[in-house]
mmCIF file of C-alpha atoms and ligand atoms in Angstrom:
data_model
loop_
_atom_site.group_PDB
_atom_site.id
_atom_site.type_symbol
_atom_site.label_atom_id
_atom_site.label_comp_id
_atom_site.label_asym_id
_atom_site.label_seq_id
_atom_site.Cartn_x
_atom_site.Cartn_y
_atom_site.Cartn_z
ATOM 1 C CA MET A 559 -1.629 13.364 -29.968
ATOM 2 C CA THR A 560 0.242 13.743 -26.696
ATOM 3 C CA ASP A 561 3.449 11.821 -26.161
ATOM 4 C CA THR A 562 2.979 8.823 -23.944
ATOM 5 C CA VAL A 563 5.837 7.145 -22.125
ATOM 6 C CA ALA A 564 6.645 3.497 -21.489
ATOM 7 C CA ASP A 565 6.059 2.277 -17.950
ATOM 8 C CA PRO A 566 8.938 0.640 -16.065
ATOM 9 C CA GLN A 567 8.342 -3.102 -15.680
ATOM 10 C CA THR A 568 10.660 -3.619 -12.727
ATOM 11 C CA VAL A 569 11.909 -1.766 -9.653
ATOM 12 C CA ALA A 570 15.353 -1.592 -11.295
ATOM 13 C CA GLU A 571 13.924 0.168 -14.374
ATOM 14 C CA ALA A 572 11.987 2.624 -12.205
ATOM 15 C CA ALA A 573 15.105 3.270 -10.108
ATOM 16 C CA ALA A 574 17.129 3.986 -13.264
ATOM 17 C CA LEU A 575 14.620 6.670 -14.312
ATOM 18 C CA LEU A 576 14.759 8.305 -10.879
ATOM 19 C CA ARG A 577 18.549 8.172 -10.685
ATOM 20 C CA ALA A 578 18.678 9.901 -14.076
ATOM 21 C CA GLY A 579 16.651 12.788 -12.643
ATOM 22 C CA ARG A 580 13.377 11.749 -14.274
ATOM 23 C CA LEU A 581 10.012 11.445 -12.569
ATOM 24 C CA CYS A 582 8.399 8.094 -11.924
ATOM 25 C CA ALA A 583 5.113 7.407 -10.151
ATOM 26 C CA PHE A 584 5.188 4.526 -7.670
ATOM 27 C CA PRO A 585 2.763 2.740 -5.356
ATOM 28 C CA THR A 586 2.629 3.211 -1.596
ATOM 29 C CA GLU A 587 0.135 1.710 0.832
ATOM 30 C CA THR A 588 -1.753 5.054 0.959
ATOM 31 C CA VAL A 589 -1.923 6.448 -2.594
ATOM 32 C CA TYR A 590 0.397 6.505 -5.630
ATOM 33 C CA GLY A 591 3.210 9.062 -5.320
ATOM 34 C CA LEU A 592 4.829 11.118 -8.096
ATOM 35 C CA GLY A 593 8.449 10.436 -7.216
ATOM 36 C CA ALA A 594 11.673 12.325 -7.805
ATOM 37 C CA ASP A 595 15.176 12.152 -6.301
ATOM 38 C CA ALA A 596 14.735 14.539 -3.355
ATOM 39 C CA THR A 597 18.355 15.696 -3.625
ATOM 40 C CA ASN A 598 17.982 16.792 -7.276
ATOM 41 C CA ALA A 599 16.443 20.287 -7.498
ATOM 42 C CA ASP A 600 15.602 20.041 -11.216
ATOM 43 C CA ALA A 601 13.882 16.706 -10.728
ATOM 44 C CA VAL A 602 11.865 18.079 -7.801
ATOM 45 C CA LEU A 603 10.911 21.189 -9.778
ATOM 46 C CA SER A 604 9.484 19.016 -12.511
ATOM 47 C CA ILE A 605 7.111 17.514 -9.905
ATOM 48 C CA TYR A 606 5.610 20.996 -9.459
ATOM 49 C CA GLU A 607 5.416 21.567 -13.222
ATOM 50 C CA THR A 608 3.897 18.175 -13.958
ATOM 51 C CA LYS A 609 1.239 18.477 -11.252
ATOM 52 C CA GLY A 610 0.556 22.144 -11.988
ATOM 53 C CA ARG A 611 0.969 22.736 -8.261
ATOM 54 C CA PRO A 612 0.099 26.432 -7.901
ATOM 55 C CA ARG A 613 2.860 27.314 -5.455
ATOM 56 C CA PHE A 614 5.713 25.553 -3.794
ATOM 57 C CA ASN A 615 4.108 23.422 -1.130
ATOM 58 C CA PRO A 616 6.696 21.406 0.715
ATOM 59 C CA LEU A 617 6.793 17.730 -0.237
ATOM 60 C CA ILE A 618 6.938 14.552 1.811
ATOM 61 C CA VAL A 619 10.314 12.802 1.662
ATOM 62 C CA HIS A 620 10.084 9.000 1.543
ATOM 63 C CA CYS A 621 12.879 7.006 3.183
ATOM 64 C CA ALA A 622 13.808 3.324 3.046
ATOM 65 C CA ASP A 623 14.745 3.071 6.730
ATOM 66 C CA LEU A 624 15.373 5.026 9.913
ATOM 67 C CA ALA A 625 19.084 5.409 9.137
ATOM 68 C CA MET A 626 18.210 7.300 5.944
ATOM 69 C CA ALA A 627 15.615 9.411 7.796
ATOM 70 C CA GLU A 628 18.150 10.341 10.495
ATOM 71 C CA THR A 629 20.469 11.894 7.915
ATOM 72 C CA LEU A 630 17.693 14.377 7.052
ATOM 73 C CA ALA A 631 16.124 15.474 10.355
ATOM 74 C CA GLU A 632 16.724 15.865 14.085
ATOM 75 C CA PHE A 633 14.888 13.155 16.040
ATOM 76 C CA SER A 634 14.011 14.046 19.633
ATOM 77 C CA PRO A 635 13.274 11.122 21.981
ATOM 78 C CA LEU A 636 9.523 11.714 21.381
ATOM 79 C CA ALA A 637 10.052 11.782 17.598
ATOM 80 C CA ARG A 638 11.963 8.532 17.861
ATOM 81 C CA GLN A 639 9.064 6.999 19.788
ATOM 82 C CA VAL A 640 6.572 8.009 17.079
ATOM 83 C CA ALA A 641 8.973 6.768 14.406
ATOM 84 C CA GLY A 642 8.568 3.375 16.063
ATOM 85 C CA LEU A 643 5.266 3.183 14.145
ATOM 86 C CA TRP A 644 7.204 3.141 10.834
ATOM 87 C CA PRO A 645 6.967 1.730 8.279
ATOM 88 C CA GLY A 646 3.461 3.134 8.054
ATOM 89 C CA SER A 647 0.961 5.704 6.863
ATOM 90 C CA LEU A 648 2.288 8.353 9.189
ATOM 91 C CA THR A 649 4.344 11.401 8.184
ATOM 92 C CA LEU A 650 6.471 13.211 10.772
ATOM 93 C CA VAL A 651 7.337 16.906 10.454
ATOM 94 C CA LEU A 652 10.704 17.428 12.156
ATOM 95 C CA PRO A 653 13.472 20.043 12.278
ATOM 96 C CA ALA A 654 15.632 19.638 9.176
ATOM 97 C CA LYS A 655 19.301 18.882 9.681
ATOM 98 C CA PRO A 656 21.416 21.639 8.143
ATOM 99 C CA GLY A 657 23.215 20.420 5.039
ATOM 100 C CA ASN A 658 20.981 17.349 4.751
ATOM 101 C CA GLY A 659 21.464 17.314 0.985
ATOM 102 C CA LEU A 660 17.778 17.761 0.153
ATOM 103 C CA ALA A 661 16.950 20.204 -2.632
ATOM 104 C CA ASP A 662 15.695 23.439 -0.979
ATOM 105 C CA VAL A 663 12.528 23.329 -3.003
ATOM 106 C CA VAL A 664 11.512 20.084 -1.249
ATOM 107 C CA MET A 665 11.124 21.990 2.020
ATOM 108 C CA ALA A 666 9.855 25.135 0.257
ATOM 109 C CA GLY A 667 12.066 27.328 2.401
ATOM 110 C CA LEU A 668 10.883 25.936 5.758
ATOM 111 C CA ASP A 669 13.344 24.752 8.381
ATOM 112 C CA SER A 670 11.337 21.576 8.898
ATOM 113 C CA VAL A 671 11.018 18.479 6.754
ATOM 114 C CA ALA A 672 8.150 15.989 6.364
ATOM 115 C CA ILE A 673 9.343 12.367 6.329
ATOM 116 C CA ARG A 674 7.796 8.939 6.165
ATOM 117 C CA ILE A 675 8.815 5.329 5.622
ATOM 118 C CA PRO A 676 6.001 3.796 3.559
ATOM 119 C CA ASP A 677 4.663 0.337 4.430
ATOM 120 C CA HIS A 678 4.858 -1.010 0.888
ATOM 121 C CA LYS A 679 7.336 -3.564 -0.405
ATOM 122 C CA LEU A 680 7.812 -2.059 -3.882
ATOM 123 C CA ALA A 681 8.155 1.479 -2.507
ATOM 124 C CA LEU A 682 10.824 0.370 -0.021
ATOM 125 C CA GLU A 683 12.697 -1.620 -2.676
ATOM 126 C CA LEU A 684 12.556 1.351 -5.015
ATOM 127 C CA ILE A 685 13.946 3.862 -2.498
ATOM 128 C CA ALA A 686 16.697 1.401 -1.563
ATOM 129 C CA ALA A 687 17.550 0.816 -5.238
ATOM 130 C CA VAL A 688 17.766 4.561 -5.918
ATOM 131 C CA GLY A 689 19.814 4.943 -2.741
ATOM 132 C CA LYS A 690 18.339 8.417 -2.186
ATOM 133 C CA PRO A 691 15.239 9.708 -0.400
ATOM 134 C CA LEU A 692 12.322 10.264 -2.790
ATOM 135 C CA ALA A 693 10.149 13.372 -2.762
ATOM 136 C CA ALA A 694 6.621 12.358 -3.684
ATOM 137 C CA PRO A 695 3.287 14.135 -3.554
ATOM 138 C CA SER A 696 0.194 12.213 -4.590
ATOM 139 C CA ALA A 697 0.445 11.399 -8.317
ATOM 140 C CA ASN A 698 -2.465 13.510 -9.581
ATOM 141 C CA PRO A 699 -2.780 16.884 -11.303
ATOM 142 C CA SER A 700 -3.047 19.538 -8.577
ATOM 143 C CA GLY A 701 -6.496 19.791 -7.004
ATOM 144 C CA LYS A 702 -7.756 16.519 -8.505
ATOM 145 C CA LEU A 703 -8.453 13.187 -6.837
ATOM 146 C CA SER A 704 -5.509 11.220 -5.488
ATOM 147 C CA PRO A 705 -4.837 7.991 -7.423
ATOM 148 C CA THR A 706 -5.088 4.565 -5.844
ATOM 149 C CA THR A 707 -4.282 2.590 -9.014
ATOM 150 C CA ALA A 708 -1.634 2.890 -11.750
ATOM 151 C CA GLU A 709 -4.398 3.319 -14.333
ATOM 152 C CA GLN A 710 -5.708 6.424 -12.529
ATOM 153 C CA VAL A 711 -2.183 7.906 -12.633
ATOM 154 C CA ARG A 712 -1.936 7.233 -16.374
ATOM 155 C CA ARG A 713 -5.331 8.782 -17.025
ATOM 156 C CA GLY A 714 -4.647 11.785 -14.774
ATOM 157 C CA PHE A 715 -1.489 12.768 -16.656
ATOM 158 C CA GLY A 716 -2.580 11.585 -20.102
ATOM 159 C CA GLY A 717 0.038 8.820 -20.151
ATOM 160 C CA ARG A 718 2.945 11.286 -19.944
ATOM 161 C CA VAL A 719 4.216 10.032 -16.563
ATOM 162 C CA PRO A 720 5.799 6.566 -16.223
ATOM 163 C CA VAL A 721 4.191 4.455 -13.478
ATOM 164 C CA LEU A 722 5.529 1.455 -11.601
ATOM 165 C CA ASP A 723 2.374 -0.646 -11.199
ATOM 166 C CA GLY A 724 1.910 -2.233 -7.774
ATOM 167 C CA GLY A 725 -1.831 -2.866 -7.953
ATOM 168 C CA PRO A 726 -4.437 -0.998 -5.891
ATOM 169 C CA CYS A 727 -3.340 0.827 -2.720
ATOM 170 C CA ARG A 728 -4.338 -0.807 0.581
ATOM 171 C CA ALA A 729 -5.211 2.283 2.616
ATOM 172 C CA GLY A 730 -6.558 4.479 -0.182
ATOM 173 C CA VAL A 731 -6.210 7.774 1.670
ATOM 174 C CA GLU A 732 -3.063 9.850 2.328
ATOM 175 C CA SER A 733 -0.860 9.532 5.396
ATOM 176 C CA THR A 734 -1.626 11.198 8.719
ATOM 177 C CA ILE A 735 0.762 14.158 9.227
ATOM 178 C CA ILE A 736 2.053 14.775 12.750
ATOM 179 C CA ARG A 737 4.353 17.568 13.848
ATOM 180 C CA VAL A 738 6.549 17.021 16.884
ATOM 181 C CA GLU A 739 6.686 20.301 18.855
ATOM 182 C CA GLY A 740 8.783 19.871 21.985
ATOM 183 C CA ASP A 741 6.886 17.334 24.095
ATOM 184 C CA GLN A 742 3.698 17.783 22.054
ATOM 185 C CA LEU A 743 2.338 15.963 19.018
ATOM 186 C CA VAL A 744 0.116 18.008 16.700
ATOM 187 C CA GLN A 745 -1.861 16.472 13.847
ATOM 188 C CA LEU A 746 -1.590 18.697 10.751
ATOM 189 C CA ARG A 747 -3.593 16.399 8.473
ATOM 190 C CA ALA A 748 -5.937 13.553 9.359
ATOM 191 C CA GLY A 749 -5.049 10.472 7.346
ATOM 192 C CA ALA A 750 -4.782 6.737 7.005
ATOM 193 C CA VAL A 751 -3.831 6.147 10.649
ATOM 194 C CA ALA A 752 -6.538 7.363 13.031
ATOM 195 C CA ARG A 753 -5.408 9.866 15.689
ATOM 196 C CA LYS A 754 -6.949 7.711 18.422
ATOM 197 C CA GLU A 755 -4.921 4.720 17.233
ATOM 198 C CA ILE A 756 -1.669 6.706 17.474
ATOM 199 C CA GLU A 757 -2.638 7.855 20.978
ATOM 200 C CA ARG A 758 -3.439 4.313 22.028
ATOM 201 C CA LYS A 759 -0.262 2.765 20.606
ATOM 202 C CA LEU A 760 2.080 5.396 22.053
ATOM 203 C CA SER A 761 0.122 6.342 25.193
ATOM 204 C CA VAL A 762 0.523 10.019 24.286
ATOM 205 C CA LYS A 763 -1.978 12.742 23.462
ATOM 206 C CA VAL A 764 -2.190 14.040 19.880
ATOM 207 C CA ALA A 765 -3.518 17.604 19.544
ATOM 208 C CA VAL A 766 -5.240 18.807 16.374
ATOM 209 C CA ALA A 767 -3.889 21.895 14.558
ATOM 210 C CA LYS A 768 -6.493 24.634 14.199
ATOM 211 C CA LYS A 769 -7.909 24.714 10.675
ATOM 212 C CA ASP A 770 -6.713 28.204 9.766
ATOM 213 C CA SER A 771 -3.531 28.302 11.834
ATOM 214 C CA ALA A 772 -0.210 29.013 10.167
ATOM 215 C CA VAL A 773 1.160 25.774 11.625
ATOM 216 C CA ALA A 774 -1.248 23.630 9.609
ATOM 217 C CA ALA A 775 0.305 21.900 6.613
ATOM 218 C CA PRO A 776 0.785 24.729 4.110
ATOM 219 C CA GLY A 777 -0.505 22.575 1.280
ATOM 220 C CA MET A 778 -3.931 22.175 2.807
ATOM 221 C CA LEU A 779 -5.906 24.316 0.388
ATOM 222 C CA ALA A 780 -9.641 24.499 1.045
ATOM 223 C CA SER A 781 -10.574 23.011 -2.312
ATOM 224 C CA HIS A 782 -8.592 19.869 -3.018
ATOM 225 C CA TYR A 783 -9.071 16.214 -3.941
ATOM 226 C CA ALA A 784 -11.923 17.348 -6.171
ATOM 227 C CA PRO A 785 -13.784 15.193 -8.688
ATOM 228 C CA ASN A 786 -15.175 16.926 -11.791
ATOM 229 C CA ALA A 787 -18.715 16.552 -10.451
ATOM 230 C CA GLN A 788 -20.138 18.907 -7.821
ATOM 231 C CA MET A 789 -20.567 17.321 -4.388
ATOM 232 C CA ARG A 790 -23.322 17.531 -1.762
ATOM 233 C CA LEU A 791 -22.405 16.068 1.629
ATOM 234 C CA ASN A 792 -24.585 14.447 4.313
ATOM 235 C CA ALA A 793 -27.208 14.196 1.636
ATOM 236 C CA GLU A 794 -29.899 11.948 0.241
ATOM 237 C CA PRO A 795 -29.602 11.610 -3.538
ATOM 238 C CA ARG A 796 -31.907 13.560 -5.859
ATOM 239 C CA ALA A 797 -32.902 12.616 -9.391
ATOM 240 C CA GLY A 798 -30.000 13.180 -11.814
ATOM 241 C CA GLU A 799 -27.328 12.907 -9.120
ATOM 242 C CA ALA A 800 -25.028 10.005 -8.456
ATOM 243 C CA TYR A 801 -25.010 8.583 -4.930
ATOM 244 C CA LEU A 802 -22.032 7.672 -2.781
ATOM 245 C CA ALA A 803 -23.492 5.627 0.048
ATOM 246 C CA PHE A 804 -22.084 4.375 3.353
ATOM 247 C CA GLY A 805 -23.571 1.499 5.315
ATOM 248 C CA LYS A 806 -27.134 0.415 4.708
ATOM 249 C CA ALA A 807 -28.291 2.379 1.668
ATOM 250 C CA PRO A 808 -31.813 3.280 0.543
ATOM 251 C CA ALA A 809 -32.915 1.915 -2.836
ATOM 252 C CA PHE A 810 -31.680 4.272 -5.554
ATOM 253 C CA ASP A 811 -32.248 4.282 -9.292
ATOM 254 C CA GLY A 812 -29.217 6.214 -10.515
ATOM 255 C CA VAL A 813 -25.459 5.619 -10.544
ATOM 256 C CA MET A 814 -24.464 4.462 -7.082
ATOM 257 C CA ARG A 815 -21.435 3.192 -5.199
ATOM 258 C CA ASN A 816 -21.304 2.139 -1.561
ATOM 259 C CA LEU A 817 -18.076 3.020 0.321
ATOM 260 C CA SER A 818 -18.759 0.199 2.742
ATOM 261 C CA PRO A 819 -22.081 -1.638 2.896
ATOM 262 C CA ALA A 820 -20.969 -2.976 6.304
ATOM 263 C CA GLY A 821 -20.216 0.551 7.557
ATOM 264 C CA ASP A 822 -16.486 -0.196 8.030
ATOM 265 C CA PRO A 823 -14.399 3.034 7.946
ATOM 266 C CA HIS A 824 -11.235 1.209 6.770
ATOM 267 C CA GLU A 825 -13.061 -0.214 3.775
ATOM 268 C CA ALA A 826 -14.597 3.230 3.130
ATOM 269 C CA ALA A 827 -11.178 4.967 3.213
ATOM 270 C CA ARG A 828 -9.784 2.386 0.789
ATOM 271 C CA ASN A 829 -12.696 2.907 -1.617
ATOM 272 C CA LEU A 830 -13.087 6.682 -1.303
ATOM 273 C CA PHE A 831 -10.914 8.011 -4.150
ATOM 274 C CA SER A 832 -11.511 5.003 -6.411
ATOM 275 C CA MET A 833 -15.268 5.349 -6.191
ATOM 276 C CA LEU A 834 -15.120 9.113 -6.758
ATOM 277 C CA HIS A 835 -12.971 8.370 -9.830
ATOM 278 C CA GLU A 836 -15.589 5.856 -11.014
ATOM 279 C CA LEU A 837 -18.522 8.224 -10.482
ATOM 280 C CA ASP A 838 -16.586 10.930 -12.329
ATOM 281 C CA ALA A 839 -15.895 8.526 -15.166
ATOM 282 C CA ALA A 840 -19.660 7.859 -15.404
ATOM 283 C CA GLY A 841 -19.963 11.530 -16.349
ATOM 284 C CA VAL A 842 -22.434 12.614 -13.648
ATOM 285 C CA GLY A 843 -22.755 16.343 -12.873
ATOM 286 C CA ALA A 844 -23.345 16.004 -9.141
ATOM 287 C CA ILE A 845 -22.674 13.473 -6.405
ATOM 288 C CA ALA A 846 -24.691 13.192 -3.182
ATOM 289 C CA VAL A 847 -22.668 11.674 -0.337
ATOM 290 C CA ALA A 848 -24.200 9.892 2.655
ATOM 291 C CA PRO A 849 -23.177 11.004 6.171
ATOM 292 C CA ILE A 850 -19.993 9.298 7.456
ATOM 293 C CA PRO A 851 -19.519 8.976 11.228
ATOM 294 C CA GLU A 852 -16.540 11.042 12.445
ATOM 295 C CA GLU A 853 -14.956 8.238 14.570
ATOM 296 C CA GLY A 854 -11.594 6.691 13.698
ATOM 297 C CA LEU A 855 -10.763 7.007 10.000
ATOM 298 C CA GLY A 856 -14.036 8.925 9.566
ATOM 299 C CA GLU A 857 -12.018 12.034 10.466
ATOM 300 C CA ALA A 858 -9.766 11.636 7.398
ATOM 301 C CA ILE A 859 -12.643 10.633 5.107
ATOM 302 C CA ASN A 860 -14.746 13.646 6.133
ATOM 303 C CA ASP A 861 -11.717 15.952 5.731
ATOM 304 C CA ARG A 862 -11.221 14.801 2.112
ATOM 305 C CA LEU A 863 -14.959 15.005 1.370
ATOM 306 C CA ALA A 864 -15.183 18.560 2.764
ATOM 307 C CA ARG A 865 -12.315 19.640 0.489
ATOM 308 C CA ALA A 866 -13.830 17.868 -2.508
ATOM 309 C CA ALA A 867 -17.100 19.746 -1.867
ATOM 310 C CA ALA A 868 -15.488 23.156 -1.183
ATOM 311 C CA PRO A 869 -16.096 26.029 -3.620
ATOM 312 C CA ARG A 870 -13.477 25.901 -6.371
ATOM 313 C CA GLU A 871 -11.389 28.811 -7.590
HETATM 314 O O1 LIG B 1709 0.227 9.316 1.828
HETATM 315 C C1 LIG B 1709 0.840 10.332 1.517
HETATM 316 O O2 LIG B 1709 1.216 11.181 2.370
HETATM 317 C C2 LIG B 1709 1.142 10.566 0.031
HETATM 318 C C3 LIG B 1709 2.043 9.408 -0.427
HETATM 319 C C4 LIG B 1709 2.503 9.554 -1.839
HETATM 320 O O3 LIG B 1709 3.130 9.270 0.480
HETATM 321 N N1 LIG B 1709 1.748 11.844 -0.206
HETATM 322 C C5 LIG B 1709 1.060 13.022 -0.088
HETATM 323 O O4 LIG B 1709 1.807 14.149 -0.415
HETATM 324 O O5 LIG B 1709 -0.098 13.095 0.260
HETATM 325 P P1 LIG B 1709 1.163 15.575 -0.697
HETATM 326 O O6 LIG B 1709 2.240 16.392 -1.335
HETATM 327 O O7 LIG B 1709 -0.095 15.449 -1.471
HETATM 328 O O8 LIG B 1709 0.915 16.176 0.720
HETATM 329 C C6 LIG B 1709 1.974 16.611 1.517
HETATM 330 C C7 LIG B 1709 1.483 17.493 2.616
HETATM 331 C C8 LIG B 1709 1.129 18.885 2.126
HETATM 332 O O9 LIG B 1709 -0.113 19.280 2.706
HETATM 333 C C9 LIG B 1709 2.284 19.728 2.645
HETATM 334 O O10 LIG B 1709 1.922 21.051 2.870
HETATM 335 C C10 LIG B 1709 2.648 18.987 3.928
HETATM 336 O O11 LIG B 1709 2.528 17.648 3.577
HETATM 337 N N2 LIG B 1709 4.027 19.257 4.350
HETATM 338 C C11 LIG B 1709 5.167 18.887 3.742
HETATM 339 N N3 LIG B 1709 6.242 19.359 4.394
HETATM 340 C C12 LIG B 1709 5.782 20.040 5.460
HETATM 341 C C13 LIG B 1709 6.400 20.763 6.506
HETATM 342 N N4 LIG B 1709 7.713 20.884 6.601
HETATM 343 N N5 LIG B 1709 5.593 21.343 7.444
HETATM 344 C C14 LIG B 1709 4.252 21.208 7.364
HETATM 345 N N6 LIG B 1709 3.610 20.545 6.363
HETATM 346 C C15 LIG B 1709 4.367 19.970 5.426
HETATM 347 MG MG1 LIG B 1710 -2.074 15.415 -2.727
#
């Protein structure tokens, strides 16, 4: 038997765990995060151990408000403009302020820091109650699917990680990561806010980092977000496979989920990880995935699907 831990029932209980240097998973509007006090090196190191993260990828630091964020990083006027979209599913990579108090391992030796203010009531209350920024990667064992419910977190870690339950996540896919480089914005990871939407709201252009460039988010391994089943993309289902459909689906006899019968990319993003979890739980060996149009959130969905289908080490 593995040891299981009791879940915190309130924000105050979760905050007490985090203040004591323990880990606690918590909900955000994107996915559940595996949180630790970002100023406590031992606590942050246990994030890496618990996830089995193969090397020290820098972590996203979650702040309660702009005042907290400004103690950690230098905000140029352009960065401040983008930060106007907070709280939200958008992470900004900015120059770290020297002596910002963050554990070095959070930034993995870089001189930049990734920050976001999540758009989720419980997450904001929790950070405020801890009174410290929280480092939090997605709350799943490394390489596995990101969790969008507390139950998926419990299952992923065999009940060994306490979870503050906030119900299912609204967005269902991780935040969009943008680096501010001088007067340029560069998207390092497609995510829950579509690049076009950022461009429209801010009237600025957002470039896309080249896939294999050193500036891309260092944690973007080719194989990631993987279910146990093998995946075939842009595919029609064959006998013995499960089918992950999008939009109007052909009749199919086997295990099937539809990301969005109406063909709505927001609904599809919200359902993506949950439905992959469900198909995995059904014990299928392979999943055929319907084509997803690349527009809007399709960019983030197709990015996650390509990683889930990539050859695994
Ligand atoms: O929605 C989200 O972003 C979720 C929730 C919990 O907030 N978090 C999340 O964290 O997806 P994680 O650790 O799975 O992904 C963080 C990504 C990694 O690809 C990492 O390499 C990148 O952010 N990153 C962190 N700091 C960076 C930096 N200074 N420069 C470039 N990339 C950075
Ligand atoms: Mg992750």
